[in-house]
Short mmCIF file of C-alpha atoms and ligand atoms in Angstrom, two decimals:
data_model
loop_
_atom_site.label_atom_id
_atom_site.label_comp_id
_atom_site.label_asym_id
_atom_site.label_seq_id
_atom_site.Cartn_x
_atom_site.Cartn_y
_atom_site.Cartn_z
CA MET A 186 110.42 69.46 109.94
CA ALA A 187 108.37 70.62 112.90
CA ASP A 188 110.89 69.02 115.24
CA ALA A 189 113.80 71.09 113.99
CA PRO A 190 115.94 71.95 116.99
CA VAL A 191 116.14 75.73 116.45
CA PRO A 192 113.00 77.66 115.47
CA ALA A 193 113.31 79.95 112.45
CA ILE A 194 111.57 82.62 114.48
CA SER A 195 111.03 82.57 118.20
CA VAL A 196 109.19 85.41 119.88
CA ARG A 197 108.76 85.62 123.65
CA ASN A 198 106.34 87.73 125.58
CA ILE A 199 106.08 90.79 123.32
CA HIS A 200 104.49 93.89 124.80
CA LYS A 201 103.83 97.08 122.91
CA SER A 202 101.91 100.24 123.76
CA PHE A 203 101.24 103.35 121.77
CA GLY A 204 100.89 106.00 124.44
CA GLN A 205 98.24 104.79 126.89
CA HIS A 206 96.97 102.18 124.45
CA GLU A 207 98.41 98.75 125.22
CA VAL A 208 98.21 96.97 121.88
CA LEU A 209 100.21 93.81 122.60
CA ARG A 210 100.08 92.28 126.06
CA GLY A 211 102.51 89.41 126.02
CA ILE A 212 102.54 87.46 122.78
CA SER A 213 104.81 84.50 122.09
CA LEU A 214 105.28 82.37 119.02
CA ASP A 215 107.62 79.72 117.65
CA ALA A 216 107.83 79.23 113.93
CA HIS A 217 109.89 76.25 112.80
CA ASP A 218 111.36 75.83 109.37
CA GLY A 219 108.58 75.21 106.89
CA ASP A 220 105.79 76.40 109.18
CA VAL A 221 103.01 78.47 107.69
CA ILE A 222 101.27 80.35 110.46
CA SER A 223 98.19 82.46 109.83
CA ILE A 224 97.59 85.32 112.22
CA LEU A 225 93.95 86.31 112.47
CA GLY A 226 92.16 88.96 114.46
CA ALA A 227 89.73 91.82 114.23
CA SER A 228 90.85 95.15 112.83
CA GLY A 229 92.92 96.96 115.42
CA SER A 230 93.72 93.79 117.36
CA GLY A 231 97.46 94.36 116.86
CA LYS A 232 98.27 91.89 114.07
CA SER A 233 100.37 94.36 112.07
CA THR A 234 102.02 95.68 115.19
CA PHE A 235 103.00 92.15 116.19
CA LEU A 236 104.42 91.34 112.75
CA ARG A 237 106.32 94.63 112.66
CA CYS A 238 107.82 93.98 116.08
CA ILE A 239 109.39 90.80 114.74
CA ASN A 240 111.63 92.69 112.31
CA LEU A 241 111.78 95.71 114.60
CA LEU A 242 109.93 98.10 112.34
CA GLU A 243 108.22 98.70 115.69
CA THR A 244 110.35 98.42 118.78
CA PRO A 245 108.65 96.25 121.38
CA ASP A 246 108.46 97.60 124.93
CA GLU A 247 109.18 94.17 126.34
CA GLY A 248 110.09 90.77 125.01
CA GLU A 249 112.67 88.75 123.13
CA ILE A 250 113.04 87.91 119.48
CA THR A 251 115.29 85.18 118.17
CA VAL A 252 115.85 84.49 114.49
CA ALA A 253 117.42 81.15 113.58
CA GLY A 254 118.88 80.92 117.05
CA GLU A 255 120.29 84.45 117.06
CA ALA A 256 118.74 86.69 119.69
CA ILE A 257 118.26 90.33 118.71
CA ALA A 258 120.30 92.27 121.23
CA MET A 259 118.25 94.87 123.06
CA LYS A 260 119.19 97.34 125.76
CA ARG A 261 117.48 99.99 127.86
CA ASN A 262 118.03 103.61 126.99
CA ARG A 263 118.18 106.36 129.60
CA ALA A 264 114.40 106.73 129.59
CA GLY A 265 114.16 103.03 130.40
CA SER A 266 112.65 101.93 127.07
CA LEU A 267 113.92 98.97 125.14
CA VAL A 268 116.04 99.86 122.07
CA PRO A 269 118.14 97.72 119.73
CA ALA A 270 121.69 97.44 121.03
CA ASP A 271 123.25 96.91 117.64
CA ARG A 272 121.80 98.66 114.57
CA LYS A 273 123.93 96.54 112.25
CA GLN A 274 122.48 93.38 113.67
CA VAL A 275 118.97 94.73 113.18
CA ASP A 276 119.72 95.51 109.54
CA ARG A 277 121.11 92.03 109.02
CA ILE A 278 118.17 90.32 110.74
CA ARG A 279 115.76 92.38 108.64
CA SER A 280 117.53 91.25 105.50
CA GLU A 281 116.92 87.66 106.64
CA LEU A 282 113.21 88.22 107.24
CA ALA A 283 111.56 89.53 104.10
CA MET A 284 108.32 91.44 104.47
CA VAL A 285 105.39 91.74 102.09
CA PHE A 286 103.16 94.72 102.75
CA GLN A 287 99.46 95.35 102.31
CA SER A 288 100.09 98.16 99.84
CA PHE A 289 103.02 96.48 98.08
CA ASN A 290 105.54 99.27 98.82
CA LEU A 291 107.52 98.68 95.66
CA TRP A 292 110.12 101.33 94.89
CA SER A 293 108.40 103.52 92.36
CA HIS A 294 111.54 104.77 90.62
CA MET A 295 112.77 101.28 89.79
CA THR A 296 111.55 98.71 87.33
CA VAL A 297 110.30 95.38 88.60
CA LEU A 298 113.67 93.77 87.90
CA GLN A 299 115.52 96.61 89.60
CA ASN A 300 113.22 96.22 92.61
CA LEU A 301 114.18 92.57 92.82
CA ILE A 302 117.94 93.00 92.61
CA GLU A 303 118.14 96.10 94.81
CA GLY A 304 118.38 94.27 98.13
CA PRO A 305 120.54 91.37 96.95
CA VAL A 306 123.04 93.71 95.26
CA HIS A 307 123.17 96.61 97.71
CA VAL A 308 122.32 95.01 101.05
CA LEU A 309 123.63 91.48 100.61
CA LYS A 310 126.42 92.73 98.31
CA ARG A 311 126.12 89.83 95.93
CA PRO A 312 127.36 89.90 92.31
CA LYS A 313 124.87 91.65 90.10
CA ALA A 314 124.84 89.19 87.22
CA GLU A 315 123.98 86.36 89.58
CA CYS A 316 121.19 88.43 91.17
CA VAL A 317 119.72 89.32 87.79
CA ALA A 318 119.63 85.67 86.76
CA GLU A 319 117.92 84.69 90.00
CA ALA A 320 115.51 87.60 89.80
CA GLU A 321 114.47 86.55 86.31
CA ALA A 322 113.80 83.03 87.50
CA LEU A 323 111.68 84.39 90.35
CA LEU A 324 109.70 86.63 88.01
CA GLU A 325 109.07 83.60 85.84
CA LYS A 326 107.76 81.81 88.89
CA VAL A 327 105.30 84.55 89.86
CA GLY A 328 104.24 84.98 86.26
CA LEU A 329 105.81 88.38 85.65
CA ALA A 330 108.68 87.57 83.30
CA GLU A 331 107.13 89.74 80.62
CA ARG A 332 106.78 92.65 82.99
CA ARG A 333 110.34 92.73 84.26
CA ASN A 334 111.06 96.14 82.76
CA TYR A 335 107.81 97.76 83.84
CA TYR A 336 107.62 100.34 86.55
CA PRO A 337 105.27 99.59 89.46
CA ALA A 338 102.91 102.37 88.38
CA HIS A 339 102.32 100.44 85.16
CA LEU A 340 101.19 97.23 86.87
CA SER A 341 97.87 96.10 88.32
CA GLY A 342 97.63 95.64 92.08
CA GLY A 343 97.87 91.87 91.75
CA GLN A 344 100.95 92.17 89.57
CA GLN A 345 102.51 94.62 92.00
CA GLN A 346 101.93 92.28 94.91
CA ARG A 347 103.39 89.34 93.01
CA ALA A 348 106.41 91.51 92.19
CA ALA A 349 106.69 92.43 95.88
CA ILE A 350 106.60 88.73 96.81
CA ALA A 351 109.31 88.04 94.25
CA ARG A 352 111.33 90.93 95.72
CA ALA A 353 110.98 89.35 99.15
CA LEU A 354 112.10 85.95 97.82
CA ALA A 355 115.09 87.52 96.06
CA MET A 356 116.58 88.20 99.50
CA GLN A 357 116.69 84.42 100.08
CA PRO A 358 115.10 85.00 103.48
CA LYS A 359 114.89 82.55 106.36
CA ALA A 360 111.22 83.45 106.75
CA LEU A 361 108.60 85.60 105.06
CA LEU A 362 106.34 88.03 106.89
CA PHE A 363 103.10 88.89 105.10
CA ASP A 364 100.91 91.72 106.37
CA GLU A 365 97.48 91.37 104.76
CA PRO A 366 98.96 90.85 101.30
CA THR A 367 95.57 90.70 99.58
CA SER A 368 93.59 93.31 101.52
CA ALA A 369 94.34 96.17 99.14
CA LEU A 370 93.42 94.18 96.05
CA ASP A 371 90.28 94.14 93.98
CA PRO A 372 88.45 90.84 94.61
CA GLU A 373 89.26 89.47 91.16
CA LEU A 374 93.01 89.96 91.78
CA VAL A 375 93.14 88.21 95.15
CA GLY A 376 93.29 84.73 93.63
CA GLU A 377 96.48 85.24 91.65
CA VAL A 378 98.35 86.39 94.77
CA LEU A 379 96.99 83.60 96.97
CA LYS A 380 98.02 81.09 94.34
CA VAL A 381 101.62 82.30 94.54
CA MET A 382 101.50 82.17 98.34
CA ARG A 383 100.09 78.69 98.30
CA SER A 384 102.91 77.50 96.07
CA LEU A 385 105.44 79.04 98.48
CA ALA A 386 103.79 77.20 101.35
CA GLU A 387 103.98 73.97 99.38
CA GLU A 388 107.68 74.32 98.71
CA GLY A 389 108.27 74.53 102.45
CA ARG A 390 108.88 78.23 103.03
CA THR A 391 108.54 79.53 106.55
CA MET A 392 105.74 82.06 106.52
CA LEU A 393 103.87 84.24 108.99
CA VAL A 394 100.75 85.53 107.31
CA VAL A 395 98.45 88.17 108.72
CA THR A 396 95.29 87.69 106.72
CA HIS A 397 91.55 87.97 106.51
CA GLU A 398 91.43 85.15 103.94
CA MET A 399 89.77 82.39 105.94
CA ALA A 400 90.15 79.83 103.16
CA PHE A 401 93.90 80.41 103.09
CA ALA A 402 94.17 80.17 106.87
CA ARG A 403 92.12 77.01 106.88
CA ASN A 404 93.53 75.16 103.89
CA VAL A 405 97.10 76.32 103.53
CA SER A 406 98.47 77.10 106.96
CA ASP A 407 99.81 74.60 109.49
CA ARG A 408 98.78 76.76 112.39
CA VAL A 409 96.35 79.53 113.12
CA MET A 410 96.81 82.18 115.78
CA PHE A 411 93.92 84.42 116.77
CA LEU A 412 94.75 87.73 118.45
CA HIS A 413 92.23 89.48 120.60
CA GLU A 414 92.84 92.51 122.81
CA GLY A 415 96.59 92.07 122.71
CA VAL A 416 96.80 88.39 123.63
CA VAL A 417 96.67 85.08 121.79
CA GLU A 418 93.03 84.15 122.32
CA ALA A 419 93.14 80.93 120.32
CA ASP A 420 95.93 78.95 118.72
CA GLY A 421 96.10 75.60 117.01
CA ALA A 422 96.03 73.52 113.87
CA PRO A 423 93.37 74.80 111.47
CA GLU A 424 91.46 71.54 111.38
CA ASP A 425 91.03 71.69 115.15
CA ILE A 426 90.55 75.34 115.74
CA PHE A 427 88.09 75.94 112.93
CA THR A 428 85.85 73.06 113.93
CA ASN A 429 85.86 73.09 117.70
CA SER A 430 87.65 76.01 119.25
CA GLU A 431 87.16 76.58 122.94
CA SER A 432 87.19 80.29 122.37
CA GLU A 433 83.76 81.80 122.08
CA ARG A 434 85.34 84.93 120.57
CA PHE A 435 87.09 82.98 117.85
CA ARG A 436 83.86 81.18 116.94
CA GLN A 437 82.14 84.54 116.72
CA PHE A 438 85.01 85.88 114.63
CA ILE A 439 84.86 83.11 112.04
CA GLY A 440 81.09 83.18 112.19
CA GLY A 441 81.30 86.72 110.90
CA PHE A 442 83.12 85.50 107.80
CA GLN A 443 80.76 82.65 107.04
CA ALA A 444 77.71 84.88 107.23
CA MET B 170 112.20 153.43 64.51
CA ASP B 171 113.98 152.09 61.47
CA PHE B 172 115.76 148.78 61.62
CA ASP B 173 119.49 149.23 61.73
CA VAL B 174 120.57 145.67 61.12
CA ALA B 175 124.25 146.48 61.28
CA PHE B 176 123.80 148.09 64.71
CA LEU B 177 121.76 145.13 65.99
CA VAL B 178 124.40 142.70 64.81
CA SER B 179 127.27 144.66 66.35
CA THR B 180 125.31 144.96 69.61
CA PHE B 181 124.64 141.26 69.56
CA VAL B 182 128.32 140.50 69.11
CA LYS B 183 129.28 142.81 71.98
CA LEU B 184 126.69 141.34 74.31
CA VAL B 185 127.62 137.79 73.39
CA ASP B 186 131.10 138.68 74.62
CA ALA B 187 129.56 139.19 78.05
CA VAL B 188 127.70 135.88 78.04
CA PRO B 189 130.61 133.93 79.59
CA MET B 190 130.47 136.32 82.55
CA THR B 191 126.71 135.80 82.95
CA LEU B 192 127.18 132.04 82.72
CA ALA B 193 130.04 132.11 85.21
CA LEU B 194 127.91 134.05 87.70
CA PHE B 195 125.06 131.64 87.12
CA ALA B 196 127.04 128.41 87.36
CA ALA B 197 129.09 129.50 90.36
CA SER B 198 126.12 130.81 92.33
CA VAL B 199 123.76 127.92 91.58
CA SER B 200 126.31 125.28 92.54
CA LEU B 201 127.58 127.13 95.61
CA GLY B 202 123.94 127.78 96.53
CA ALA B 203 123.15 124.06 96.15
CA LEU B 204 125.98 123.27 98.54
CA PHE B 205 124.67 125.74 101.12
CA ALA B 206 121.15 124.44 100.57
CA LEU B 207 122.23 120.87 101.32
CA GLY B 208 123.60 122.06 104.64
CA ILE B 209 120.48 124.04 105.46
CA THR B 210 118.21 121.16 104.49
CA TYR B 211 120.22 118.84 106.67
CA CYS B 212 119.84 121.25 109.60
CA ARG B 213 116.15 121.52 108.93
CA VAL B 214 115.22 117.86 108.67
CA SER B 215 117.63 115.98 110.90
CA GLY B 216 119.03 118.53 113.29
CA GLY B 217 117.80 119.33 116.75
CA LEU B 218 115.76 122.35 117.70
CA LEU B 219 118.74 124.72 117.47
CA LEU B 220 119.78 123.68 113.96
CA SER B 221 116.28 123.60 112.59
CA THR B 222 115.57 127.05 114.03
CA PHE B 223 118.70 128.33 112.34
CA ALA B 224 117.56 126.77 109.05
CA ARG B 225 114.10 128.31 109.32
CA ALA B 226 115.55 131.72 110.15
CA TYR B 227 117.97 131.50 107.25
CA VAL B 228 115.23 130.64 104.78
CA PHE B 229 113.02 133.40 106.16
CA VAL B 230 115.70 136.09 105.89
CA PHE B 231 117.05 135.22 102.47
CA ARG B 232 113.71 134.54 100.85
CA GLY B 233 112.04 137.44 102.56
CA SER B 234 114.38 140.31 101.64
CA PRO B 235 115.33 141.75 98.24
CA LEU B 236 118.31 140.14 96.59
CA LEU B 237 119.49 143.57 95.44
CA ILE B 238 119.77 144.79 99.02
CA GLN B 239 121.55 141.59 100.06
CA MET B 240 124.06 142.19 97.31
CA PHE B 241 124.59 145.85 98.25
CA LEU B 242 125.03 144.89 101.89
CA ILE B 243 127.69 142.35 101.02
CA TYR B 244 129.57 144.48 98.50
CA TYR B 245 129.27 147.99 99.93
CA GLY B 246 128.21 147.25 103.51
CA LEU B 247 130.74 144.72 104.77
CA GLY B 248 133.72 146.79 103.67
CA GLN B 249 132.79 149.45 106.21
CA PHE B 250 133.88 147.22 109.06
CA PRO B 251 137.63 147.41 109.64
CA ALA B 252 137.49 143.89 111.02
CA VAL B 253 136.26 142.68 107.66
CA ARG B 254 138.85 144.70 105.76
CA HIS B 255 141.64 143.17 107.81
CA SER B 256 140.26 139.64 107.69
CA LEU B 257 141.19 136.66 105.62
CA PHE B 258 138.04 137.18 103.53
CA TRP B 259 138.81 140.68 102.34
CA PRO B 260 140.34 139.61 99.00
CA VAL B 261 137.04 137.85 98.29
CA LEU B 262 134.75 140.52 99.70
CA ARG B 263 136.39 143.43 97.84
CA ASP B 264 136.01 141.65 94.49
CA PRO B 265 132.71 142.47 92.74
CA PHE B 266 132.41 139.09 91.04
CA SER B 267 132.94 137.15 94.28
CA CYS B 268 130.49 139.37 96.11
CA ALA B 269 127.86 138.94 93.42
CA VAL B 270 128.31 135.16 93.45
CA LEU B 271 128.13 135.09 97.24
CA ALA B 272 124.95 137.16 97.34
CA LEU B 273 123.29 135.13 94.58
CA ALA B 274 124.35 131.86 96.22
CA LEU B 275 123.14 132.84 99.70
CA CYS B 276 119.81 133.86 98.26
CA THR B 277 119.21 130.84 96.04
CA ALA B 278 120.29 128.58 98.92
CA GLY B 279 117.18 129.68 100.81
CA TYR B 280 114.93 128.76 97.93
CA GLN B 281 116.79 125.58 97.03
CA ALA B 282 116.65 124.40 100.64
CA GLU B 283 112.87 124.71 100.60
CA ILE B 284 112.72 122.84 97.31
CA MET B 285 114.90 120.06 98.70
CA ARG B 286 112.80 119.82 101.85
CA GLY B 287 109.67 119.56 99.73
CA GLY B 288 111.27 116.78 97.69
CA LEU B 289 112.22 114.86 100.83
CA GLN B 290 108.76 115.24 102.32
CA ALA B 291 107.22 113.87 99.15
CA VAL B 292 109.07 110.55 99.46
CA PRO B 293 106.36 108.00 100.38
CA ALA B 294 106.94 106.60 103.88
CA ARG B 295 106.06 103.12 102.67
CA GLU B 296 108.90 103.05 100.16
CA ILE B 297 111.31 104.02 102.93
CA GLU B 298 109.78 101.32 105.10
CA ALA B 299 110.30 98.73 102.38
CA GLY B 300 113.96 99.77 102.32
CA ARG B 301 114.29 99.38 106.08
CA ALA B 302 112.54 96.01 105.98
CA ALA B 303 115.11 94.87 103.42
CA GLY B 304 117.94 95.79 105.79
CA MET B 305 118.82 99.25 104.50
CA SER B 306 119.60 102.14 106.80
CA GLY B 307 121.57 105.36 106.99
CA LEU B 308 123.49 106.39 103.91
CA LEU B 309 122.54 103.33 101.87
CA LEU B 310 118.84 103.98 102.38
CA PHE B 311 119.34 107.65 101.55
CA ARG B 312 121.44 107.00 98.46
CA ARG B 313 119.37 104.21 96.96
CA ILE B 314 115.79 105.10 97.92
CA ILE B 315 115.26 108.52 99.53
CA ALA B 316 117.49 110.72 97.37
CA PRO B 317 116.48 109.31 93.97
CA ILE B 318 112.79 109.74 94.75
CA ALA B 319 113.27 113.18 96.34
CA ILE B 320 115.28 114.44 93.37
CA ARG B 321 112.59 113.34 90.94
CA GLN B 322 109.96 115.09 93.05
CA ALA B 323 111.98 118.28 93.36
CA LEU B 324 113.12 118.62 89.78
CA PRO B 325 110.24 120.70 88.36
CA ALA B 326 110.52 123.29 91.13
CA TYR B 327 114.28 123.20 90.82
CA SER B 328 114.07 124.02 87.11
CA THR B 329 112.07 127.12 87.90
CA GLU B 330 114.60 128.24 90.47
CA VAL B 331 117.48 127.72 88.05
CA ILE B 332 115.79 129.85 85.40
CA LEU B 333 115.12 132.58 87.95
CA MET B 334 118.81 132.52 88.76
CA VAL B 335 119.81 133.18 85.15
CA LYS B 336 117.74 136.34 85.31
CA SER B 337 118.98 137.27 88.77
CA THR B 338 122.56 137.47 87.51
CA ALA B 339 121.51 140.78 85.91
CA LEU B 340 121.63 142.37 89.38
CA ALA B 341 125.38 141.85 89.45
CA SER B 342 125.64 144.77 87.02
CA LEU B 343 124.80 147.01 89.98
CA VAL B 344 127.99 146.02 91.76
CA THR B 345 130.04 146.64 88.57
CA VAL B 346 130.23 143.12 87.17
CA TRP B 347 130.19 143.38 83.39
CA GLU B 348 127.79 140.63 82.51
CA VAL B 349 125.16 140.92 79.77
CA THR B 350 122.89 143.49 81.42
CA GLY B 351 125.77 145.64 82.66
CA THR B 352 127.36 145.58 79.24
CA ALA B 353 124.02 146.50 77.68
CA GLN B 354 123.69 149.50 79.98
CA ARG B 355 127.19 150.64 79.09
CA LEU B 356 126.33 150.38 75.39
CA ILE B 357 123.18 152.42 75.97
CA SER B 358 125.09 155.15 77.76
CA GLN B 359 127.37 155.33 74.72
CA THR B 360 124.71 155.13 71.97
CA TYR B 361 121.42 156.19 73.64
CA ARG B 362 119.68 153.40 71.71
CA THR B 363 117.90 151.85 74.72
CA MET B 364 115.25 149.93 72.82
CA GLU B 365 117.50 148.09 70.41
CA VAL B 366 120.18 147.23 72.96
CA PHE B 367 117.72 145.89 75.52
CA LEU B 368 115.87 143.94 72.85
CA VAL B 369 119.10 142.22 71.89
CA ALA B 370 119.89 141.60 75.57
CA THR B 371 116.44 140.08 76.04
CA LEU B 372 117.03 137.82 73.08
CA ILE B 373 120.28 136.62 74.62
CA TYR B 374 118.63 135.79 77.97
CA LEU B 375 115.88 133.95 76.12
CA LEU B 376 118.44 131.90 74.23
CA ILE B 377 120.29 130.97 77.42
CA ASN B 378 117.09 130.03 79.19
CA PHE B 379 115.82 128.11 76.20
CA ILE B 380 118.87 125.89 76.40
CA ILE B 381 118.52 125.51 80.16
CA VAL B 382 114.82 124.69 79.93
CA ARG B 383 115.58 122.01 77.34
CA LEU B 384 118.36 120.53 79.48
CA MET B 385 116.17 120.42 82.59
CA ALA B 386 113.29 118.93 80.62
CA PHE B 387 115.63 116.28 79.29
CA ALA B 388 116.84 115.46 82.80
CA GLU B 389 113.25 115.24 84.00
CA TYR B 390 112.33 112.99 81.11
CA ARG B 391 115.24 110.65 81.73
CA LEU B 392 114.52 110.44 85.44
CA SER B 393 110.81 109.80 85.27
CA PRO B 394 110.04 106.87 82.97
CA HIS B 395 107.79 105.60 85.77
CA LEU B 396 105.52 108.61 85.37
CA ARG B 397 105.22 108.28 81.63
CA GLU B 398 102.84 106.16 79.69
CA ARG B 399 102.74 102.44 80.18
CA PRO B 400 105.22 100.81 77.83
CA ASP B 401 104.06 98.83 74.84
CA PRO B 402 103.56 95.27 76.11
CA ALA B 403 104.70 93.82 72.80
CA SER B 404 108.13 95.41 73.15
CA GLY B 405 108.49 94.19 76.72
CA GLY B 406 109.26 97.71 77.82
CA GLY B 407 111.79 98.46 75.12
CA ARG B 408 114.51 100.86 76.21
CA GLN B 409 113.36 100.83 79.77
CA GLY B 410 115.00 97.43 79.84
CA GLU B 411 118.36 98.77 80.94
CA VAL B 412 119.31 97.84 84.46
CA HIS B 413 121.75 100.44 85.63
CA GLY B 414 123.10 101.01 89.06
N1 ATP C 593 102.25 104.07 115.01
C1 ATP C 593 101.15 104.00 115.79
N2 ATP C 593 100.86 105.00 116.65
C2 ATP C 593 99.77 104.94 117.43
N3 ATP C 593 98.88 103.93 117.42
C3 ATP C 593 99.11 102.91 116.58
C4 ATP C 593 100.25 102.91 115.71
N4 ATP C 593 100.21 101.77 114.98
C5 ATP C 593 99.10 101.11 115.37
N5 ATP C 593 98.43 101.79 116.33
C6 ATP C 593 97.21 101.35 117.00
O1 ATP C 593 97.42 100.06 117.50
C7 ATP C 593 96.29 99.25 117.32
C8 ATP C 593 96.64 98.00 116.56
O2 ATP C 593 97.03 98.36 115.25
P1 ATP C 593 97.43 97.30 114.17
O3 ATP C 593 97.72 98.05 112.93
O4 ATP C 593 98.49 96.43 114.69
O5 ATP C 593 96.09 96.47 114.00
P2 ATP C 593 95.73 95.34 112.97
O6 ATP C 593 95.30 94.16 113.74
O7 ATP C 593 96.84 95.15 112.00
O8 ATP C 593 94.47 95.93 112.23
P3 ATP C 593 94.04 95.87 110.69
O9 ATP C 593 93.36 94.55 110.50
O10 ATP C 593 93.08 97.01 110.56
O11 ATP C 593 95.27 96.03 109.86
C9 ATP C 593 95.27 100.11 116.62
O12 ATP C 593 94.35 100.59 117.58
C10 ATP C 593 96.07 101.24 116.04
O13 ATP C 593 95.31 102.40 116.03
MG1 MG C 594 97.14 95.60 109.95
#
């Protein structure tokens, strides 16, 4: 599938600064259907910022984003900064790129099932009965069928993250964006979430995963991207990059995890 | 003081007659006040500098000055301006009931606006972000995510304000509206039995507020299953199973 003509996500030359601090200095990426790309980097290297630029939770200062061949229209405002030209398009693109957050971000006033059908019913405007049936199947898949009527506050972190992944899948997205999905979890809960993510990778989902889980990056992803000081410092298939990367920094970085 | 049961009962009956007036003042001023408060909150949180300054000033003035004086100014003060007497609003502003409702509403609006702002501020940014990431924006995001969470956060403070408003309706007696307190004072001027009449009046306010407290508590209970105890796993969540929306 890597030779699919149109990439699911294509990002060109993203720049982003916060005030004087230039966080991203020209990052590009092509994710084809079925690709699982791990994004690695030290804390503060701009991984989250990069991921959030893709669905415009952060507005890039420079660069182009194309989702399944559709370019997100941007224009310059009077101050000269880049802004989305069409809010409706941004909303639609976001609904096609589901995001899974580090701290789950489930809607606290809704049950797990309600969390899952919220987007499909109210954003995608699909029939509710159909959405409920699909949501139940998804909850079965992530092992939360019994917890469908629980509120997020009544679930463990691992359960909340699995519910959040199911909520993302319920949107039937073209790609999934994960921002450190296991970083907020107690060590004994990390495994259950990684297992779900691994099964998604195996069924051919397109995934961009910001992570500190080296085993996941190494064993599950098709490609690894290492960000350092706002640029892609190393990039390649895990079997290459983990064994003989040209980047001294990347070797140091993974060295830190093996120690 | 000997207990004159017959007098207490007859007083009770007379004061109960005035309860509809108290409730009308209460209901009209709380709902009108809520409407004003929505406008003020909107100015405060999404307006520019001008609107938010207006909202701050409004809240400062109406929370910072005595309600009684506000009411006197509206009922006795405004009529002194010929422009007001000849305006479209005169039929409203010469009527004691309308003036009392207006004063109560303007005052509670200041408090309610602050309560609403507090509720909005308490909505976790990450839940809003999850909404945006799912493709929600504008009214949809407000209706489905922001408002439901804000209302739940604001409800306890809102209950307190509502109960205060029941008691504040007593001030309307000073602009000749014959609600419970005004009627009680009239009875006292006829019978000179201050203690008994005011005790009965107190009882009536307690009864009204008891009902309101129960209603608000019920609303809070219904809206916050997520803050209650974890459901019994065996029942799979039981009643919480309803999906409504
Ligand atoms: N909204 C913001 N305003 C100002 N600075 C920001 C903002 N968001 C991020 N930054 C800064 O940008 C830099 C990159 O942040 P980012 O969150 O993308 O890093 P990260 O690689 O995801 O780190 P971590 O592994 O800790 O999550 C950091 O120095 C951070 O302080
Ligand atoms: Mg991050």
